[in-house]
Coordinates of C-alpha atoms in Angstrom, one line a residue:
X1 CA -0.1 0.0 0.0
X2 CA 2.9 2.3 0.3
X3 CA 4.0 4.4 -2.6
X4 CA 6.8 6.9 -3.1
X5 CA 6.6 10.5 -4.1
X6 CA 8.5 9.9 -7.4
X7 CA 6.1 7.4 -8.6
X8 CA 3.1 9.4 -7.6
X9 CA 4.7 12.5 -9.3
X10 CA 5.1 10.6 -12.6
X11 CA 1.5 9.4 -12.6
X12 CA 0.2 12.9 -12.0
X13 CA 2.4 14.5 -14.7
X14 CA 1.3 11.6 -17.2
X15 CA -2.4 12.2 -16.5
X16 CA -2.4 16.0 -16.3
X17 CA 0.5 16.8 -18.6
X18 CA 3.5 18.9 -17.7
X19 CA 2.5 21.7 -20.1
X20 CA -0.9 21.9 -18.6
X21 CA 0.3 22.7 -15.0
X22 CA 0.2 26.2 -13.8
X23 CA 3.4 28.1 -13.3
X24 CA 5.4 27.0 -10.2
X25 CA 2.9 24.2 -9.6
X26 CA 5.4 21.5 -10.3
X27 CA 7.8 22.6 -7.5
X28 CA 4.9 22.9 -5.1
X29 CA 3.8 19.4 -5.8
X30 CA 7.3 18.0 -5.3
X31 CA 7.4 19.7 -1.9
X32 CA 3.9 18.8 -0.9
X33 CA 3.8 15.1 -1.9
X34 CA 4.9 13.0 1.1
X35 CA 8.0 10.9 0.6
X36 CA 6.7 7.7 2.3
X37 CA 3.2 7.6 3.5
X38 CA 0.9 4.5 3.8
X39 CA -2.4 5.0 2.1
X40 CA -5.0 2.3 1.5
X41 CA -5.4 1.3 -2.1
X42 CA -9.1 2.2 -2.0
X43 CA -8.3 5.8 -1.2
X44 CA -6.5 6.2 -4.5
X45 CA -9.8 6.2 -6.3
X46 CA -11.6 8.8 -4.3
X47 CA -11.4 11.8 -1.9
X48 CA -11.2 10.5 1.6
X49 CA -10.0 13.8 3.3
X50 CA -7.6 12.0 5.6
X51 CA -9.9 9.1 6.6
X52 CA -8.3 5.7 6.1
X53 CA -8.4 2.3 7.5
X54 CA -7.6 2.0 11.2
X55 CA -6.5 -1.0 13.2
X56 CA -7.1 -2.0 16.8
X57 CA -8.3 -4.6 19.2
X58 CA -11.7 -6.0 20.1
X59 CA -11.8 -6.6 23.8
X60 CA -14.3 -9.1 25.2
X61 CA -16.4 -8.1 28.2
X62 CA -15.8 -11.3 30.2
X63 CA -12.2 -12.2 30.0
X64 CA -10.8 -9.1 28.3
X65 CA -9.5 -11.2 25.4
X66 CA -8.1 -9.1 22.6
X67 CA -8.8 -9.7 19.0
X68 CA -7.4 -7.7 16.1
X69 CA -10.0 -5.8 14.1
X70 CA -10.1 -3.0 11.6
X71 CA -12.3 0.2 11.2
X72 CA -13.0 1.1 7.6
X73 CA -14.2 4.6 6.6
X74 CA -17.7 5.3 5.5
X75 CA -17.4 5.7 1.7
X76 CA -20.3 6.8 -0.4
X77 CA -20.4 7.3 -4.2
X78 CA -21.8 10.7 -5.0
X79 CA -22.5 13.0 -7.9
X80 CA -20.9 16.4 -7.2
X81 CA -21.5 19.4 -9.5
X82 CA -18.5 21.3 -10.7
X83 CA -19.1 24.9 -11.9
X84 CA -15.8 25.2 -13.8
X85 CA -16.5 21.9 -15.7
X86 CA -20.3 22.6 -15.9
X87 CA -21.1 19.0 -15.3
X88 CA -21.5 16.4 -12.4
X89 CA -18.6 14.4 -11.3
X90 CA -19.2 10.9 -10.0
X91 CA -16.7 10.2 -7.3
X92 CA -16.2 8.2 -4.2
X93 CA -15.9 10.3 -1.1
X94 CA -16.2 9.7 2.7
X95 CA -18.8 11.3 4.9
X96 CA -16.1 13.5 6.4
X97 CA -15.1 14.7 3.0
X98 CA -18.7 15.5 2.2
X99 CA -19.0 17.7 5.2
X100 CA -15.7 19.4 4.3
X101 CA -17.1 20.0 0.8
X102 CA -20.4 21.4 2.0
X103 CA -18.5 23.7 4.4
X104 CA -16.3 24.9 1.7
X105 CA -19.2 25.6 -0.7
X106 CA -18.7 23.0 -3.3
X107 CA -16.2 20.6 -4.8
X108 CA -14.3 23.3 -6.7
X109 CA -13.9 25.5 -3.5
X110 CA -12.8 22.5 -1.6
X111 CA -10.2 21.5 -4.0
X112 CA -8.9 25.2 -4.3
X113 CA -8.8 25.8 -0.5
X114 CA -7.3 22.5 0.6
X115 CA -3.4 22.6 0.5
X116 CA -1.5 20.1 -1.3
X117 CA 0.1 18.4 1.7
X118 CA -3.5 17.4 2.8
X119 CA -4.4 15.9 -0.5
X120 CA -2.9 12.5 0.3
X121 CA -4.5 10.6 -2.7
X122 CA -3.6 10.6 -6.4
X123 CA -7.1 11.4 -7.5
X124 CA -7.4 14.4 -5.2
X125 CA -4.1 15.9 -6.5
X126 CA -5.1 15.2 -10.0
X127 CA -8.4 17.0 -9.7
X128 CA -6.9 19.8 -7.7
X129 CA -4.2 20.5 -10.4
X130 CA -6.8 20.3 -13.1
X131 CA -9.3 22.7 -11.3
X132 CA -6.5 25.2 -10.6
X133 CA -5.3 25.1 -14.3
X134 CA -8.9 25.7 -15.5
X135 CA -9.5 28.7 -13.1
X136 CA -6.1 30.2 -14.1
X137 CA -7.3 30.1 -17.7
X138 CA -10.6 31.7 -16.7
X139 CA -8.8 34.4 -14.9
X140 CA -6.9 35.3 -18.0
X141 CA -10.0 35.8 -20.1
X142 CA -11.3 39.2 -20.9
X143 CA -14.4 40.2 -19.1
X144 CA -16.9 42.9 -20.5
X145 CA -19.1 44.9 -18.1
X146 CA -22.2 46.6 -19.3
X147 CA -23.7 49.8 -18.0
X148 CA -27.0 49.7 -16.0
X149 CA -28.7 51.4 -19.1
X150 CA -27.6 48.5 -21.4
X151 CA -28.6 45.9 -18.8
X152 CA -32.0 47.5 -18.6
X153 CA -32.2 47.4 -22.5
X154 CA -31.3 43.7 -22.5
X155 CA -33.8 42.9 -19.9
X156 CA -36.5 44.8 -21.9
X157 CA -35.5 43.0 -25.0
X158 CA -35.8 39.6 -23.4
X159 CA -39.2 40.6 -21.9
X160 CA -40.5 41.7 -25.2
X161 CA -39.1 38.5 -26.8
X162 CA -40.9 36.4 -24.3
X163 CA -44.2 38.2 -24.8
X164 CA -43.9 37.9 -28.5
X165 CA -43.3 34.1 -28.1
X166 CA -46.4 33.8 -26.0
X167 CA -48.5 35.7 -28.5
X168 CA -47.3 33.6 -31.4
X169 CA -48.0 30.3 -29.3
X170 CA -51.5 31.7 -28.5
X171 CA -52.2 32.6 -32.2
X172 CA -51.0 29.2 -33.3
X173 CA -53.3 27.5 -30.8
X174 CA -56.3 29.7 -31.8
X175 CA -55.7 28.8 -35.5
X176 CA -55.3 25.1 -34.7
X177 CA -58.4 24.6 -32.6
X178 CA -60.6 27.6 -33.7
X179 CA -60.0 27.1 -37.4
X180 CA -61.3 23.5 -37.2
X181 CA -64.5 24.5 -35.4
X182 CA -65.2 27.3 -38.0
X183 CA -64.5 24.8 -40.8
X184 CA -67.1 22.3 -39.3
X185 CA -69.8 25.1 -39.0
X186 CA -69.2 26.2 -42.7
X187 CA -69.5 22.5 -43.8
X188 CA -72.7 22.1 -41.8
X189 CA -74.1 25.3 -43.4
X190 CA -73.4 24.1 -46.9
X191 CA -75.0 20.7 -46.2
X192 CA -78.2 22.4 -44.9
X193 CA -78.3 24.6 -48.1
X194 CA -78.1 21.5 -50.3
X195 CA -80.8 19.6 -48.4
X196 CA -83.1 22.6 -48.7
X197 CA -82.5 22.9 -52.4
X198 CA -83.1 19.1 -52.9
X199 CA -86.5 19.3 -51.1
X200 CA -87.6 22.3 -53.2
X201 CA -89.0 24.3 -50.4
X202 CA -86.9 27.4 -51.4
X203 CA -85.8 28.2 -47.9
X204 CA -86.7 28.2 -44.3
X205 CA -88.5 31.6 -44.5
X206 CA -90.7 30.3 -47.4
X207 CA -91.9 27.3 -45.5
X208 CA -93.0 29.5 -42.5
X209 CA -95.0 31.7 -44.8
X210 CA -96.9 28.7 -46.4
X211 CA -97.6 27.4 -42.9
X212 CA -99.2 30.8 -41.9
X213 CA -101.2 30.8 -45.1
X214 CA -102.7 27.4 -44.4
X215 CA -104.1 28.3 -41.0
X216 CA -106.9 30.6 -42.2
X217 CA -108.1 28.0 -44.7
X218 CA -108.5 25.4 -42.1
X219 CA -110.5 27.9 -39.9
X220 CA -112.8 28.7 -42.8
X221 CA -113.4 25.1 -43.5

């Protein structure tokens, strides 16, 4: 389970790339990585924040007999969101590391605030170097600030665009459902006209007039 700093440094430089490291970061890594430190193999694949396997004795209540035993850390597999990467990172962390991450404000802040000598795993050092490199590149980018008047114009434009989108959606819905109802009504009206023409009555109004003319004839009879 023991590994030397030279082997660990070679693995980190191979994964990250010597050109991708920030200025002066290589010397800091060499000074911070321990020369000989026993770390459990399971901790190399996650962020354990100093929690590793512990050894001790199990003492019986009756005779005080001692039996060797181990205490393993509580490791959970979590999805942590990284703002600089804009995605979730699936990683194995201990519950102590989760509390430290929550206290720092996120996985990015935890990796940036934690010094290198406390990152006793290869994965933690790898992610720390990668996050620092990305934030350094982000700091070199040019940032443009807008005046309050321009920001108000942008907000007004977005608001008008949203209103126009709602109006277009409403108009499309009205044409989709209202147009079909009007078409059914026109088809029914045309069918009634054809039926009246086939009967030869000449229209609804004419039929009512004939009915009124027949009533006095019946009364005279």
